[in-house]
Tab-separated table of C-alpha atoms and ligand atoms in Angstrom:
chain	number	residue	atom	x	y	z
K	46	MET	CA	95.192	-165.887	-116.284
K	47	GLY	CA	91.720	-166.401	-114.776
K	48	TYR	CA	89.032	-168.288	-116.648
K	49	LYS	CA	85.290	-168.371	-116.242
K	50	LYS	CA	84.044	-170.310	-113.222
K	51	GLU	CA	82.428	-172.956	-115.429
K	52	TYR	CA	85.829	-174.062	-116.728
K	53	TYR	CA	87.148	-174.603	-113.196
K	54	ILE	CA	83.979	-176.480	-112.217
K	55	LYS	CA	84.431	-178.810	-115.200
K	56	ALA	CA	88.129	-179.242	-114.395
K	57	LEU	CA	87.441	-180.040	-110.732
K	58	ALA	CA	84.795	-182.565	-111.790
K	59	ASP	CA	87.346	-184.249	-114.079
K	60	VAL	CA	89.924	-184.393	-111.292
K	61	ALA	CA	87.358	-185.849	-108.858
K	62	LYS	CA	86.472	-188.478	-111.467
K	63	HIS	CA	90.160	-189.422	-111.881
K	64	ARG	CA	90.455	-189.792	-108.110
K	65	LEU	CA	87.382	-191.976	-107.875
K	66	THR	CA	88.610	-194.229	-110.699
K	67	ALA	CA	92.087	-194.533	-109.172
K	68	ASP	CA	90.636	-195.361	-105.732
K	69	GLU	CA	88.219	-197.919	-107.191
K	70	THR	CA	90.930	-199.599	-109.253
K	71	ALA	CA	93.262	-199.857	-106.253
K	72	LYS	CA	90.420	-201.230	-104.106
K	73	ASN	CA	89.497	-203.835	-106.727
K	74	ASN	CA	93.140	-204.857	-107.117
K	75	LEU	CA	93.409	-205.294	-103.362
K	76	LEU	CA	90.242	-207.408	-103.217
K	77	SER	CA	91.596	-209.674	-105.986
K	78	VAL	CA	94.866	-210.080	-104.078
K	79	TYR	CA	92.953	-210.927	-100.869
K	80	LEU	CA	90.923	-213.520	-102.726
K	81	ALA	CA	93.976	-215.208	-104.198
K	82	HIS	CA	96.212	-214.799	-101.099
K	83	PRO	CA	94.314	-214.808	-97.782
K	84	ASP	CA	97.659	-214.698	-95.913
K	85	ILE	CA	98.158	-211.132	-97.172
K	86	LYS	CA	94.643	-210.232	-96.051
K	87	GLU	CA	95.432	-211.613	-92.605
K	88	LEU	CA	98.572	-209.471	-92.306
K	89	ASP	CA	96.671	-206.349	-93.433
K	90	GLU	CA	94.003	-207.011	-90.805
K	91	LYS	CA	96.675	-207.340	-88.126
K	92	MET	CA	98.266	-204.051	-89.234
K	93	ASN	CA	94.879	-202.289	-89.200
K	94	ALA	CA	94.236	-203.556	-85.662
K	95	LEU	CA	97.674	-202.336	-84.525
K	96	GLY	CA	96.923	-198.959	-86.085
K	97	LEU	CA	93.739	-198.672	-84.026
K	98	LEU	CA	95.585	-199.629	-80.847
K	99	ALA	CA	98.207	-196.962	-81.593
K	100	VAL	CA	95.475	-194.328	-81.891
K	101	LYS	CA	94.027	-195.413	-78.537
K	102	SER	CA	97.498	-195.288	-76.906
K	103	ALA	CA	98.131	-191.851	-78.354
K	104	VAL	CA	95.206	-190.376	-76.430
K	105	LYS	CA	96.539	-191.871	-73.178
K	106	LEU	CA	99.209	-189.691	-71.586
K	107	SER	CA	101.170	-192.782	-70.475
K	108	GLY	CA	101.042	-194.462	-73.893
K	109	ALA	CA	104.494	-193.497	-75.300
K	110	ASP	CA	106.204	-196.881	-74.672
K	111	GLU	CA	103.159	-198.727	-75.907
K	112	ILE	CA	103.268	-196.799	-79.167
K	113	ILE	CA	106.949	-197.671	-79.705
K	114	ASN	CA	106.178	-201.382	-79.215
K	115	LEU	CA	103.160	-201.233	-81.500
K	116	LYS	CA	105.220	-199.474	-84.138
K	117	SER	CA	107.956	-202.117	-84.156
K	118	GLU	CA	105.355	-204.894	-84.281
K	119	TYR	CA	103.658	-203.115	-87.194
K	120	GLU	CA	106.970	-202.798	-89.058
K	121	LYS	CA	107.715	-206.503	-88.644
K	122	ILE	CA	104.325	-207.477	-90.073
K	123	ASP	CA	104.749	-205.033	-92.906
K	124	GLU	CA	108.114	-206.635	-93.714
K	125	ASN	CA	106.397	-210.047	-93.864
K	126	LYS	CA	103.755	-208.593	-96.121
K	127	GLN	CA	106.375	-207.154	-98.515
K	128	GLU	CA	108.069	-210.585	-98.641
K	129	LEU	CA	104.767	-212.225	-99.534
K	130	LEU	CA	104.103	-209.641	-102.244
K	131	THR	CA	107.532	-210.374	-103.759
K	132	LYS	CA	106.926	-214.121	-103.485
K	133	TYR	CA	103.588	-213.827	-105.309
K	134	ASN	CA	105.066	-211.406	-107.810
K	135	ILE	CA	102.622	-208.617	-106.919
K	136	SER	CA	103.762	-205.049	-107.432
K	137	ALA	CA	102.951	-202.951	-104.346
K	138	SER	CA	102.125	-200.012	-106.645
K	139	THR	CA	99.040	-201.805	-108.036
K	140	LEU	CA	97.549	-201.762	-104.545
K	141	LYS	CA	97.931	-197.986	-104.241
K	142	PRO	CA	95.727	-195.530	-106.167
K	143	ASN	CA	97.516	-194.316	-109.280
K	144	TYR	CA	96.534	-190.631	-109.257
K	145	CYS	CA	97.024	-188.538	-112.406
K	146	CYS	CA	98.440	-185.643	-110.397
K	147	LYS	CA	101.167	-186.634	-107.974
K	148	ASN	CA	101.101	-183.162	-106.387
K	149	CYS	CA	97.475	-183.051	-105.194
K	150	SER	CA	96.622	-186.777	-105.474
K	151	ASP	CA	93.683	-185.707	-107.665
K	152	THR	CA	92.024	-183.739	-104.886
K	153	GLY	CA	92.385	-180.544	-106.948
K	154	TYR	CA	93.807	-178.544	-104.048
K	155	ILE	CA	97.120	-178.052	-102.292
K	156	ASN	CA	96.949	-176.213	-98.951
K	157	GLY	CA	93.558	-174.794	-99.872
K	158	GLU	CA	94.818	-173.420	-103.203
K	159	LEU	CA	93.797	-174.782	-106.603
K	160	CYS	CA	96.415	-177.205	-107.899
K	161	ASP	CA	98.120	-176.421	-111.221
K	162	CYS	CA	96.546	-179.558	-112.708
K	163	VAL	CA	93.073	-177.982	-112.309
K	164	LYS	CA	94.272	-174.734	-113.895
K	165	ARG	CA	95.744	-176.707	-116.801
K	166	ILE	CA	92.505	-178.602	-117.425
K	167	ALA	CA	90.423	-175.387	-117.103
K	168	LYS	CA	92.722	-173.808	-119.684
K	169	GLU	CA	92.185	-176.763	-122.045
K	170	TYR	CA	88.399	-176.307	-121.789
K	171	TYR	CA	88.747	-172.596	-122.422
K	172	TYR	CA	91.003	-173.069	-125.447
K	173	ASN	CA	88.687	-175.739	-126.760
K	174	ASP	CA	85.805	-173.271	-126.699
K	175	LEU	CA	87.887	-170.648	-128.481
K	176	CYS	CA	88.959	-172.990	-131.255
K	177	GLU	CA	86.587	-173.248	-134.118
K	178	LYS	CA	84.966	-176.462	-135.106
K	179	MET	CA	87.606	-177.293	-137.651
K	180	PRO	CA	88.111	-180.839	-138.955
K	181	LEU	CA	90.833	-181.600	-136.415
K	182	GLU	CA	90.307	-185.386	-136.456
K	183	LYS	CA	90.250	-185.550	-140.256
K	184	SER	CA	93.338	-183.392	-140.755
K	185	ASN	CA	96.410	-185.312	-139.792
K	186	PHE	CA	99.690	-186.425	-141.320
K	187	GLU	CA	98.329	-189.931	-141.922
K	188	THR	CA	95.472	-188.656	-144.124
K	189	PHE	CA	97.763	-186.351	-146.124
K	190	ASP	CA	98.010	-187.808	-149.618
K	191	ILE	CA	100.992	-186.590	-151.643
K	192	SER	CA	99.689	-188.257	-154.817
K	193	LEU	CA	96.924	-185.623	-154.984
K	194	TYR	CA	99.488	-183.031	-156.145
K	195	PRO	CA	100.487	-182.744	-159.822
K	196	ASP	CA	103.992	-183.877	-160.838
K	197	ASP	CA	105.443	-180.362	-160.917
K	198	ALA	CA	104.291	-179.650	-157.338
K	199	ARG	CA	105.014	-182.988	-155.664
K	200	VAL	CA	108.681	-182.440	-154.753
K	201	ASN	CA	107.902	-179.071	-153.166
K	202	MET	CA	104.867	-180.392	-151.313
K	203	GLN	CA	106.785	-183.458	-150.094
K	204	GLU	CA	109.422	-181.092	-148.682
K	205	ILE	CA	106.697	-179.017	-146.935
K	206	PHE	CA	105.090	-182.207	-145.609
K	207	ASN	CA	108.437	-183.502	-144.234
K	208	PHE	CA	109.216	-180.116	-142.721
K	209	SER	CA	105.777	-179.891	-141.062
K	210	LYS	CA	106.020	-183.444	-139.709
K	211	GLU	CA	109.470	-182.751	-138.242
K	212	TYR	CA	108.181	-179.426	-136.851
K	213	ALA	CA	105.283	-181.195	-135.140
K	214	ASP	CA	107.403	-184.064	-133.806
K	215	THR	CA	109.922	-181.668	-132.258
K	216	PHE	CA	107.386	-178.984	-131.322
K	217	ASN	CA	108.022	-176.954	-128.201
K	218	THR	CA	107.267	-173.421	-127.035
K	219	THR	CA	110.383	-172.079	-128.739
K	220	SER	CA	109.604	-173.597	-132.145
K	221	LYS	CA	109.797	-171.316	-135.151
K	222	ASN	CA	106.961	-169.262	-136.629
K	223	LEU	CA	105.576	-170.500	-139.928
K	224	LEU	CA	103.885	-168.730	-142.794
K	225	PHE	CA	101.969	-170.995	-145.180
K	226	LEU	CA	101.304	-169.205	-148.450
K	227	GLY	CA	99.282	-170.506	-151.363
K	228	ARG	CA	96.115	-170.532	-153.350
K	229	THR	CA	92.928	-172.127	-152.128
K	230	GLY	CA	92.658	-175.866	-151.476
K	231	LEU	CA	96.378	-176.727	-151.391
K	232	GLY	CA	96.479	-178.210	-147.877
K	233	LYS	CA	97.523	-175.226	-145.740
K	234	THR	CA	94.775	-175.755	-143.160
K	235	HIS	CA	95.218	-179.526	-143.394
K	236	LEU	CA	98.914	-179.331	-142.458
K	237	SER	CA	98.344	-176.600	-139.813
K	238	LEU	CA	95.766	-178.798	-138.096
K	239	SER	CA	98.045	-181.842	-138.434
K	240	ILE	CA	100.656	-179.895	-136.451
K	241	ALA	CA	97.970	-178.743	-133.972
K	242	ASN	CA	96.895	-182.359	-133.395
K	243	ILE	CA	100.391	-183.426	-132.377
K	244	ALA	CA	101.076	-180.320	-130.265
K	245	ILE	CA	97.762	-180.845	-128.410
K	246	ASP	CA	98.615	-184.520	-127.831
K	247	LYS	CA	101.918	-183.399	-126.344
K	248	GLY	CA	99.966	-181.278	-123.857
K	249	PHE	CA	100.622	-177.823	-125.346
K	250	GLY	CA	97.950	-175.121	-125.236
K	251	VAL	CA	96.978	-174.653	-128.877
K	252	ILE	CA	94.470	-172.170	-130.272
K	253	TYR	CA	93.478	-172.389	-133.924
K	254	GLY	CA	90.793	-170.703	-135.956
K	255	SER	CA	90.110	-168.255	-138.729
K	256	SER	CA	91.834	-164.937	-138.354
K	257	GLN	CA	88.632	-163.118	-139.317
K	258	ASN	CA	86.597	-164.708	-136.502
K	259	PHE	CA	89.284	-164.176	-133.880
K	260	PHE	CA	89.722	-160.505	-134.663
K	261	ASN	CA	85.982	-159.842	-134.890
K	262	GLN	CA	85.660	-161.501	-131.501
K	263	ILE	CA	88.550	-159.462	-130.063
K	264	GLN	CA	87.017	-156.237	-131.390
K	265	ASP	CA	83.566	-157.099	-130.037
K	266	GLU	CA	85.066	-157.825	-126.622
K	267	ALA	CA	87.085	-154.586	-126.653
K	268	PHE	CA	83.952	-152.556	-127.401
K	269	GLY	CA	81.840	-154.385	-124.808
K	270	ARG	CA	79.606	-156.134	-127.335
K	271	LYS	CA	80.717	-159.560	-126.083
K	272	GLN	CA	82.326	-160.904	-122.961
K	273	GLY	CA	85.674	-162.657	-122.965
K	274	ASP	CA	89.421	-162.272	-123.093
K	275	THR	CA	90.290	-163.681	-126.499
K	276	LEU	CA	93.123	-161.182	-127.033
K	277	ASN	CA	94.985	-162.421	-123.964
K	278	ALA	CA	94.448	-166.057	-124.872
K	279	LEU	CA	95.868	-165.416	-128.369
K	280	LEU	CA	98.805	-163.531	-126.867
K	281	GLU	CA	99.750	-166.218	-124.410
K	282	CYS	CA	98.871	-169.681	-125.835
K	283	ASP	CA	101.761	-172.053	-126.613
K	284	LEU	CA	100.865	-172.276	-130.294
K	285	LEU	CA	98.581	-169.911	-132.179
K	286	ILE	CA	97.297	-170.910	-135.603
K	287	LEU	CA	95.814	-167.997	-137.510
K	288	ASP	CA	94.073	-169.518	-140.485
K	289	ASP	CA	92.863	-167.575	-143.535
K	290	PHE	CA	94.927	-164.543	-142.633
K	291	GLY	CA	93.894	-161.647	-144.881
K	292	THR	CA	90.152	-162.191	-144.652
K	293	GLU	CA	89.672	-159.879	-141.640
K	294	PHE	CA	87.383	-156.889	-141.960
K	295	MET	CA	90.054	-154.246	-141.367
K	296	SER	CA	89.538	-151.494	-138.821
K	297	THR	CA	92.066	-149.375	-136.962
K	298	TYR	CA	91.449	-151.486	-133.880
K	299	ILE	CA	91.839	-154.822	-135.698
K	300	SER	CA	94.951	-153.645	-137.491
K	301	SER	CA	96.635	-152.736	-134.206
K	302	ALA	CA	95.451	-155.984	-132.560
K	303	ILE	CA	97.038	-157.994	-135.400
K	304	TYR	CA	100.295	-156.100	-135.006
K	305	ASN	CA	100.161	-156.532	-131.225
K	306	ILE	CA	99.678	-160.298	-131.447
K	307	ILE	CA	102.312	-160.917	-134.123
K	308	ASN	CA	104.856	-158.617	-132.491
K	309	SER	CA	104.296	-159.721	-128.881
K	310	ARG	CA	104.558	-163.383	-129.743
K	311	ILE	CA	107.807	-162.744	-131.643
K	312	LEU	CA	109.210	-160.809	-128.663
K	313	ARG	CA	108.265	-163.650	-126.325
K	314	SER	CA	109.600	-166.247	-128.806
K	315	ILE	CA	106.396	-168.275	-128.771
K	316	PRO	CA	105.329	-169.830	-132.061
K	317	THR	CA	102.590	-168.759	-134.434
K	318	ILE	CA	101.499	-170.409	-137.669
K	319	ILE	CA	99.796	-168.176	-140.218
K	320	SER	CA	98.166	-169.459	-143.366
K	321	THR	CA	96.969	-167.207	-146.125
K	322	ASN	CA	95.882	-166.952	-149.741
K	323	LEU	CA	97.710	-163.638	-150.005
K	324	SER	CA	101.094	-163.292	-151.692
K	325	LEU	CA	103.955	-161.565	-149.850
K	326	GLY	CA	103.302	-158.433	-151.906
K	327	GLU	CA	99.632	-158.477	-150.941
K	328	ILE	CA	100.490	-158.934	-147.246
K	329	ASN	CA	102.751	-155.907	-147.554
K	330	SER	CA	100.095	-153.719	-149.121
K	331	GLN	CA	97.275	-154.963	-146.878
K	332	TYR	CA	99.074	-154.885	-143.516
K	333	GLY	CA	101.922	-152.455	-144.106
K	334	GLU	CA	105.662	-152.607	-143.656
K	335	ARG	CA	105.685	-152.947	-139.864
K	336	ILE	CA	103.939	-156.315	-139.993
K	337	MET	CA	105.619	-157.381	-143.215
K	338	SER	CA	109.157	-156.844	-141.944
K	339	ARG	CA	108.404	-158.769	-138.740
K	340	ILE	CA	107.034	-161.681	-140.746
K	341	LEU	CA	109.969	-161.676	-143.170
K	342	GLY	CA	112.488	-161.550	-140.339
K	343	ASN	CA	110.915	-164.085	-138.024
K	344	TYR	CA	108.845	-166.594	-140.002
K	345	VAL	CA	109.831	-169.651	-142.017
K	346	ILE	CA	107.911	-169.196	-145.259
K	347	LYS	CA	106.484	-172.161	-147.153
K	348	GLN	CA	104.884	-171.635	-150.556
K	349	PHE	CA	102.231	-174.285	-151.247
K	350	THR	CA	101.812	-175.334	-154.880
K	351	GLY	CA	99.553	-177.596	-156.918
K	352	LYS	CA	95.891	-177.687	-157.856
K	353	ASP	CA	92.830	-177.178	-155.637
K	354	ILE	CA	92.460	-180.474	-153.761
K	355	ARG	CA	88.840	-179.684	-152.840
K	356	GLN	CA	88.021	-179.763	-156.568
K	357	ILE	CA	90.147	-182.855	-157.206
K	358	GLN	CA	88.354	-184.692	-154.390
K	359	MET	CA	84.957	-183.500	-155.607
K	360	LEU	CA	85.672	-184.786	-159.127
K	361	LYS	CA	86.872	-188.111	-157.707
K	362	ASN	CA	83.701	-188.474	-155.626
K	363	ASN	CA	81.489	-187.718	-158.633
K	364	THR	CA	83.054	-190.353	-160.869
N	409	LIG	N1	97.514	-183.574	-149.343
N	409	LIG	C1	96.251	-183.795	-148.958
N	409	LIG	N2	95.811	-185.029	-148.713
N	409	LIG	C2	94.534	-185.259	-148.352
N	409	LIG	N3	93.605	-184.298	-148.215
N	409	LIG	C3	94.001	-183.042	-148.433
N	409	LIG	C4	95.330	-182.716	-148.801
N	409	LIG	N4	95.431	-181.370	-148.917
N	409	LIG	C5	94.210	-180.894	-148.665
N	409	LIG	N5	93.354	-181.872	-148.375
N	409	LIG	C6	91.927	-181.730	-148.090
N	409	LIG	O1	91.394	-180.842	-149.060
N	409	LIG	C7	90.554	-179.879	-148.459
N	409	LIG	C8	91.147	-178.476	-148.661
N	409	LIG	O2	92.409	-178.404	-148.007
N	409	LIG	P1	92.782	-177.206	-147.006
N	409	LIG	O3	91.551	-176.773	-146.298
N	409	LIG	O4	93.925	-177.636	-146.197
N	409	LIG	O5	93.213	-176.128	-148.064
N	409	LIG	P2	93.768	-174.674	-147.817
N	409	LIG	O6	95.100	-174.584	-148.490
N	409	LIG	O7	93.722	-174.362	-146.379
N	409	LIG	O8	92.719	-173.808	-148.619
N	409	LIG	P3	92.123	-172.348	-148.312
N	409	LIG	O9	93.179	-171.392	-148.764
N	409	LIG	O10	90.900	-172.265	-149.170
N	409	LIG	O11	91.822	-172.247	-146.875
N	409	LIG	C9	90.424	-180.276	-147.017
N	409	LIG	O12	89.305	-181.101	-146.888
N	409	LIG	C10	91.693	-181.077	-146.749
N	409	LIG	O13	91.530	-182.011	-145.710
N	410	LIG	MG1	92.527	-173.074	-145.252
């Protein structure tokens, strides 16, 4: 999938920054080693000089024997250098730049083509722009407080918490689809974003946001009112989180886009998490049997219970 140029420019800038940092670090490490062990510096200087001589011999037609001699001399000095490094307990790897991408050495290109690492970073920027400003940092498993649920809901909510934590810890692109059902303020978005946090940390491409905004955006793009390819991004991302499902302003186009996304992702076995205030019966009447039967057959359903935590927290803060 192609993204806007600006995402690639940002990604290439990131890669160039990584390269600069890795080069600088290696250079500084080398200078520290030279300062502490001038004998290593001396050997490096000798090897550099031999390298220059080899280049000069290479341009002479008669230089073949000379090059062989220079090469064996170089190898001997290098052996001495390795012995010194071992003696001083210096790892040779600290003297080489530690590039993030071993394929392109953080140059961003391989044989004139963009490296996959640049495409991956560009994709992250794109997904980031698509995701709404939801409280991602605030919503994690550590801030989930089970004591906020009333006694009769705690066992169920503890089970949903454990399930979600396990789901996140073992998340991969073949993980199951989840449907979080429940009234307002019970932690559906909180747990969805907790899963998103871990999946993002693992390097998966996650898109999350309110269903209403996504489908409005998709419709606007389809009818040329906005530019973008949100539909494709929602079809192909590793994990799609459709929050507040059921709040979309229904149109024939949106209804078929919803079906397309849910069905295509099931067929490709890539996971989706849907959270909604609707009951199963309401989903059935609002979206019809085609969507309902796909959800029933392919989603793990979790029914959230308890009392509105927004209100509980508000009361706590006011006392
Ligand atoms: N178990 C919990 N521990 C700590 N904070 C929680 C917990 N559950 C919910 N919250 C917080 O309460 C607020 C409401 O929760 P959340 O947005 O997850 O509810 P929801 O089920 O998605 O509601 P809605 O259906 O209205 O979207 C959020 O600020 C969230 O971080
Ligand atoms: Mg919510």
